[in-house]
Coordinates of C-alpha atoms in Angstrom, one line a residue:
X1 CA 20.4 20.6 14.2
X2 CA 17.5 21.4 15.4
X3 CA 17.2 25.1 13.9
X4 CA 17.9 23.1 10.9
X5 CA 15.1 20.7 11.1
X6 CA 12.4 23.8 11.0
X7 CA 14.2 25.5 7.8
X8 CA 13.5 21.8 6.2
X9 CA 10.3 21.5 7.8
X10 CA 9.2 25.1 6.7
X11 CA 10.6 24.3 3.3
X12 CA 8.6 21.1 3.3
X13 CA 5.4 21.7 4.4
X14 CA 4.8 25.6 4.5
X15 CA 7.0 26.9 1.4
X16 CA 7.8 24.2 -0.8
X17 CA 11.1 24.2 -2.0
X18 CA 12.4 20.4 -2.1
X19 CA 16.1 21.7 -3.1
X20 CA 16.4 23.6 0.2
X21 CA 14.5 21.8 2.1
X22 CA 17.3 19.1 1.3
X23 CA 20.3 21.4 1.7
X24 CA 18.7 21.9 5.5
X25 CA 18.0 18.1 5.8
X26 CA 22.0 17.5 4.8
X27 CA 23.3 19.9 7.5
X28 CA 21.0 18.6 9.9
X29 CA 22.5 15.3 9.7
X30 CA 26.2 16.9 9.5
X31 CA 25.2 18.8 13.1
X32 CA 23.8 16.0 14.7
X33 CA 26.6 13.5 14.0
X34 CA 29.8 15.8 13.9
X35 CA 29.1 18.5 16.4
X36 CA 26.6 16.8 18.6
X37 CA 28.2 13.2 18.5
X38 CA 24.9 11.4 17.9
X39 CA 25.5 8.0 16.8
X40 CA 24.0 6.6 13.5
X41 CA 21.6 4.9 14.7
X42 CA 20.3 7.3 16.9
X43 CA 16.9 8.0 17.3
X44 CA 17.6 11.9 15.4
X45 CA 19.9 10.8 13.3
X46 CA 17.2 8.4 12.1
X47 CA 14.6 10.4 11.6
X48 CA 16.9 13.3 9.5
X49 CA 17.6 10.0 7.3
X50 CA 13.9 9.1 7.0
X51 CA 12.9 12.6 5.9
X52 CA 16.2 12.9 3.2
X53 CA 14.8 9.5 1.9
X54 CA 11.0 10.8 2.1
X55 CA 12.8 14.4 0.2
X56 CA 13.9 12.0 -2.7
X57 CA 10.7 10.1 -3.0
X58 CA 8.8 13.7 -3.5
X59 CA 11.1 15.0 -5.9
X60 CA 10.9 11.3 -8.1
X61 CA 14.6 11.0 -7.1
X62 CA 13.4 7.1 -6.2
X63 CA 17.0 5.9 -6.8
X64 CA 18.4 7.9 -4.0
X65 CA 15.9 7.1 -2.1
X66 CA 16.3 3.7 -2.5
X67 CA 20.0 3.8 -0.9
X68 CA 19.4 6.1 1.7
X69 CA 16.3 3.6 2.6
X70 CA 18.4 0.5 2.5
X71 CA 21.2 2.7 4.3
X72 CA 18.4 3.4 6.8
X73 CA 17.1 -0.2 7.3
X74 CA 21.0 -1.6 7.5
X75 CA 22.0 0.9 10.5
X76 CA 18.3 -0.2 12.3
X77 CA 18.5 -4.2 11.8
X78 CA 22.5 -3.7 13.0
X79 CA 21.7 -2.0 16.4
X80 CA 19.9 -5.2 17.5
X81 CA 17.2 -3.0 20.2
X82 CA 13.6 -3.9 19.8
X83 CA 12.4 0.0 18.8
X84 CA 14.6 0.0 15.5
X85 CA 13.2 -3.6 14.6
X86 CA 9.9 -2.3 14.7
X87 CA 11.2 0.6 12.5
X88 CA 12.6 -1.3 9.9
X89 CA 10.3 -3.9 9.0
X90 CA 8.0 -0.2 8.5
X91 CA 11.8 1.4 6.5
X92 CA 11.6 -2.3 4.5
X93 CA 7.6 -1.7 3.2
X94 CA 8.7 2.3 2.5
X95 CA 11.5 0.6 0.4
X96 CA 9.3 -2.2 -1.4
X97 CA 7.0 1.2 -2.4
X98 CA 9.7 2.7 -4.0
X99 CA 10.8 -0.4 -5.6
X100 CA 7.2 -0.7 -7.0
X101 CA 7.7 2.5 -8.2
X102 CA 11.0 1.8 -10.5
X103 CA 9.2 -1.2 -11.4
X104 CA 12.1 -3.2 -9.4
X105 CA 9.8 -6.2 -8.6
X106 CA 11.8 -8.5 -7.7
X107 CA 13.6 -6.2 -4.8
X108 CA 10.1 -4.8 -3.8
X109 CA 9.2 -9.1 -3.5
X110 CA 12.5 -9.6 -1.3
X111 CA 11.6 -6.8 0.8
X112 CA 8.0 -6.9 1.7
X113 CA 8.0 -11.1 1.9
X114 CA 10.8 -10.0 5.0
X115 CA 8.8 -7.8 6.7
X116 CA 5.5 -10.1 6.7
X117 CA 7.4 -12.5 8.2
X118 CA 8.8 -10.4 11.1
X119 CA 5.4 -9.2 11.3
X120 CA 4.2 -13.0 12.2
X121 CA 6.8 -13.2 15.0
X122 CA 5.1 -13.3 18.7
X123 CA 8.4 -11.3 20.0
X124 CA 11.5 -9.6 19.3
X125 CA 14.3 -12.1 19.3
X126 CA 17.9 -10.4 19.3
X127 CA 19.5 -13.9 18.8
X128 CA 18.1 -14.0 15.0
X129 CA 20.4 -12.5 12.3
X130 CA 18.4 -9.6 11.1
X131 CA 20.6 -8.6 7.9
X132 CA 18.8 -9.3 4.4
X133 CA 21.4 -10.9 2.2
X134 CA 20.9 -9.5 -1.5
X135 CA 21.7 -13.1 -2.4
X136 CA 19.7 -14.7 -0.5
X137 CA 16.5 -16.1 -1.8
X138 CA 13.6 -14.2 0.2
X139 CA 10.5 -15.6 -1.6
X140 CA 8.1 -16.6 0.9
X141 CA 5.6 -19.6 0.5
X142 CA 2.0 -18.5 2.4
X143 CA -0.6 -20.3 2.1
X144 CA -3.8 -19.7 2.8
X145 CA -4.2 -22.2 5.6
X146 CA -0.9 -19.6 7.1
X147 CA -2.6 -16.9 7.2
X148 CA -5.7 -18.4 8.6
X149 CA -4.1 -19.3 11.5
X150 CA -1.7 -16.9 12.0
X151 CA -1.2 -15.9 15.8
X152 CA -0.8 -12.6 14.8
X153 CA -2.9 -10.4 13.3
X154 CA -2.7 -6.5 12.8
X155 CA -3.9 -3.6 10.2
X156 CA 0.1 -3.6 9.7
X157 CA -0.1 -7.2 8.7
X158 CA -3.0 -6.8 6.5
X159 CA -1.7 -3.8 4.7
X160 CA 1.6 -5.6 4.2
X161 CA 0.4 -8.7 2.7
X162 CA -2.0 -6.8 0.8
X163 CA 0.6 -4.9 -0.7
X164 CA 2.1 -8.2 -1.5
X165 CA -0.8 -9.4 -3.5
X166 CA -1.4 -6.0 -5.5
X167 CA 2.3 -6.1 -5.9
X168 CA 1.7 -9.8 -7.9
X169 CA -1.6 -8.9 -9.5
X170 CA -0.1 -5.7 -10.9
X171 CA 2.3 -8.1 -12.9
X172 CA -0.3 -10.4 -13.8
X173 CA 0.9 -13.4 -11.6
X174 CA -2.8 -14.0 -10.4
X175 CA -2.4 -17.4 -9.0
X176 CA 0.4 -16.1 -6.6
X177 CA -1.9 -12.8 -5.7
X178 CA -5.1 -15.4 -5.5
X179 CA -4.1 -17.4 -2.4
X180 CA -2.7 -14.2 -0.6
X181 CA -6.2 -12.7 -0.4
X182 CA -7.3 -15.7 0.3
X183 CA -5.9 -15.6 3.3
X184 CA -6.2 -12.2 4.1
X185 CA -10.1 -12.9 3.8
X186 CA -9.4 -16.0 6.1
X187 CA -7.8 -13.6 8.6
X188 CA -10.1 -11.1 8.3
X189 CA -12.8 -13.0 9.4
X190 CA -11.0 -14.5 12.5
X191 CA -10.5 -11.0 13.8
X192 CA -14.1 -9.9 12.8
X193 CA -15.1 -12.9 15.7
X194 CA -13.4 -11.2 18.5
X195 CA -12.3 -7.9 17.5
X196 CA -14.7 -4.7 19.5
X197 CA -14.0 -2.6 15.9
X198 CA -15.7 -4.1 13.5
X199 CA -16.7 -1.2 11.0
X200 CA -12.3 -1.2 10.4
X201 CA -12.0 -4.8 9.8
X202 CA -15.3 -5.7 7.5
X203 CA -14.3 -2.3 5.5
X204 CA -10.8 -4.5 4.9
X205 CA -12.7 -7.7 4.4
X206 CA -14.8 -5.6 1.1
X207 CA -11.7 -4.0 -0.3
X208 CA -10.3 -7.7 0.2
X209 CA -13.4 -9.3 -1.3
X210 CA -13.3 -6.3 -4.6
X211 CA -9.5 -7.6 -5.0
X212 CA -10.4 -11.3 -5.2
X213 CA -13.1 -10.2 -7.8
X214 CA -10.3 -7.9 -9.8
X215 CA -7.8 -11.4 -9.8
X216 CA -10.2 -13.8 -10.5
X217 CA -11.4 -11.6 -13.6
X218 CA -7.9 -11.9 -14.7
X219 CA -7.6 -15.5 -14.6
X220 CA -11.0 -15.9 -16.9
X221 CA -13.3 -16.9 -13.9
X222 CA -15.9 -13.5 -14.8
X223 CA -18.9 -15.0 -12.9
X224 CA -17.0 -16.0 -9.3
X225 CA -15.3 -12.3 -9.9
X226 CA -18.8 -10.4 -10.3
X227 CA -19.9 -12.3 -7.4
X228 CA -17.3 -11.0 -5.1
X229 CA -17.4 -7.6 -6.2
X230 CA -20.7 -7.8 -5.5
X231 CA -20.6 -8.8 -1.7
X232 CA -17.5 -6.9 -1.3
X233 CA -20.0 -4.0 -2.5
X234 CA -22.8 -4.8 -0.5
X235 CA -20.3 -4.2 2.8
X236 CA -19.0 -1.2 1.9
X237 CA -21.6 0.1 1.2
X238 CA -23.7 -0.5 4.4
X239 CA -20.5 1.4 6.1
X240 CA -21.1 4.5 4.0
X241 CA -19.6 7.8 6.2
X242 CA -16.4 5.7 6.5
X243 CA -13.8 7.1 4.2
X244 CA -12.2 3.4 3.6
X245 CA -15.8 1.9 3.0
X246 CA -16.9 4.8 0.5
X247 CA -13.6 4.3 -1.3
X248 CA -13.4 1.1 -1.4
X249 CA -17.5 1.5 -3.3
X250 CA -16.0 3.5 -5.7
X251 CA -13.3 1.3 -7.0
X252 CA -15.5 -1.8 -7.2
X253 CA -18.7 0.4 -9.2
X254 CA -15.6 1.3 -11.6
X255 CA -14.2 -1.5 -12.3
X256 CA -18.3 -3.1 -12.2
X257 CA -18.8 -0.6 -15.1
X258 CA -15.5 -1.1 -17.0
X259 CA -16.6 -5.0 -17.0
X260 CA -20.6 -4.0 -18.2
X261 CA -18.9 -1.7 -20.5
X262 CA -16.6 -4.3 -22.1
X263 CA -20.0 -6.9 -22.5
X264 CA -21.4 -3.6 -24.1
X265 CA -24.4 -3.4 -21.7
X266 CA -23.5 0.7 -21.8
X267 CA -26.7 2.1 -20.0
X268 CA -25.2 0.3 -16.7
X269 CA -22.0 1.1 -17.0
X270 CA -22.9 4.7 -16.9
X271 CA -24.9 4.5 -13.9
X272 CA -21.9 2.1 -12.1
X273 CA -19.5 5.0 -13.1
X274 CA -21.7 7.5 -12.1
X275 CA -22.2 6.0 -8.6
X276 CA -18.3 5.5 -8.4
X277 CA -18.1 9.2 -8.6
X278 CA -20.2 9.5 -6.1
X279 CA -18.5 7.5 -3.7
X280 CA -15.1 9.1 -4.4
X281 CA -16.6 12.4 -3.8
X282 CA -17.7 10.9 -0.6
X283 CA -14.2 9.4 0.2
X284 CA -12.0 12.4 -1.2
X285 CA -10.6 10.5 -3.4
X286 CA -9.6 12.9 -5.7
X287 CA -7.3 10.5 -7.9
X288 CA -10.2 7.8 -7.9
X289 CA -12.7 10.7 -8.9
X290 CA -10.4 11.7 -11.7
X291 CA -10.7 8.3 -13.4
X292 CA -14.0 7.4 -12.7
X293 CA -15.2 10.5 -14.4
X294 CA -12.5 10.2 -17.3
X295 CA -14.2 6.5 -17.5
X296 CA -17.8 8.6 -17.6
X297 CA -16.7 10.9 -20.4
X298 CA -14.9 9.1 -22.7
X299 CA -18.2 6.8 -22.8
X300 CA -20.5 9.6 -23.3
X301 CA -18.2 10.9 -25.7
X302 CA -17.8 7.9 -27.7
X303 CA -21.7 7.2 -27.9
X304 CA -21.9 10.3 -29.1
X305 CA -19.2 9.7 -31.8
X306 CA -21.5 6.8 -32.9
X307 CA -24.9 8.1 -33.0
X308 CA -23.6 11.0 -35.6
X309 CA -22.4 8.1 -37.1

């Protein structure tokens, strides 16, 4: 198996051939369980699943990876130890990603509301019944009060619940994705109290504070939403040198220009998408630097189109 595992990992990362880096991935998993008598939910056996699943998500085979993720997320909540819990609620958020992906929203919901809420537990109980029932209705009510006094609180946690939010924003159900960031502003500011590393948490509390401004511009409230893009701005940007911080300054000048662009104030919408650039570049954000300088152009280009005019 393990000879196996470095003609997939070779395949995968040095010469990239997804095809036989799966063929290696397959017999891998046929070794380990046939000749070497490694149970299913052994720690290898695992793993060869998680990289299979990770194969299909590389090639766009997001179907299969869907079922060898949900395989993967069954055979971890079944063997009831405390190390495969903790792997599955992070198996359920791969899964909700690939949902997003196949625009599956509802199953991406189910999957993500599961794992905030084993995120919020103090300890691993084996007593609980850990098997998501399909039929089972999953949606989870948090409110912001929740959050704010949740007894938990981890970048995990935040990057779940933020998904959660972006997850309901990117469908345009702002008053679900409003109260979630919210909260994770709420929470945000607890840890910022106590917490020795602060530059982490107040680059989360901008990129919070830029999301609140994105959701509240969707529900028609354009002066609150300029006002948080603002302060969310004003952080990041005094933690310039952090890659989070500079990318976070780069999303909120775009989407700062995009709005002065719409109100046709055009001058300062170049120089917002011009600073977004720059931040990008700072951040190596190379898909962030894309758009913001196809944002640049196309606005250059069609200024031009009108002065000829």
């Amino acid at each position: 198996a393990r000879n196996c595992l470095r003609g997939a990992y070779f395949r995968e990362e040095m010469v990239t051939d997804s095809h036989v880096a799966e063929v290696y991935l397959q017999r891998a998993l046929e070794v380990a369980i046939n000749k070497q008598n490694l149970s299913l939910d052994d720690p290898v056996v695992i793993d060869i699943w998680l990289r299979i699943a990770y194969n299909y998500v590389w090639t766009k085979k997001f179907e299969d990876a869907s079922l060898v993720y949900r395989s993967i997320l069954e055979l971890l909540l079944q063997s009831k130890s405390p190390e495969n819990f903790k792997k599955a609620i992070e198996v359920s958020k791969k899964l909700a990603e690939v949902y997003i992906t196949m625009k599956e929203f509802d199953n991406a919901e189910k999957f993500l509301c599961w794992s905030i809420e084993m995120l919020q537990l103090d300890e691993y109980d084996d007593k609980m019944n850990w098997v998501i029932d399909d039929d089972q209705n999953r949606k989870l009510e948090i409110s912001t009060s929740f959050l704010e006094n949740s007894k938990v609180i981890s970048d995990e946690l935040v990057k779940y619940i933020d998904l959660l939010a972006g997850l309901y924003a990117q469908q345009k159900k702002f008053e679900f994705a409003l109260p979630l960031y919210l909260g994770i502003l709420k929470m945000l500011q607890n840890k910022l109290k106590d917490d020795q590393n602060q530059d982490r948490w107040k680059c989360w509390e901008a990129i919070t504070m830029g999301h609140l401004g994105e959701v509240l511009y969707g529900l028609g409230k354009h002066d609150e939403a300029m006002g948080w893009m603002q302060q969310g701005l004003s952080i990041s940007k005094n933690i310039s040198g952090n890659r989070d911080c500079d990318e976070c300054s780069g999303v909120i000048f775009n989407n700062l220009g995009l709005i002065y662009e719409k109100n046709e104030n055009f001058e300062i919408a170049k120089s917002l998408y011009s600073q977004a650039i720059s931040h990008a570049t700072k951040a190596q954000d190379f898909v962030g630097l894309d758009q913001f300088s196809l944002n640049l152009d196309r606005l250059i280009s069609e200024e031009q189109q009108q002065s000829i005019i």
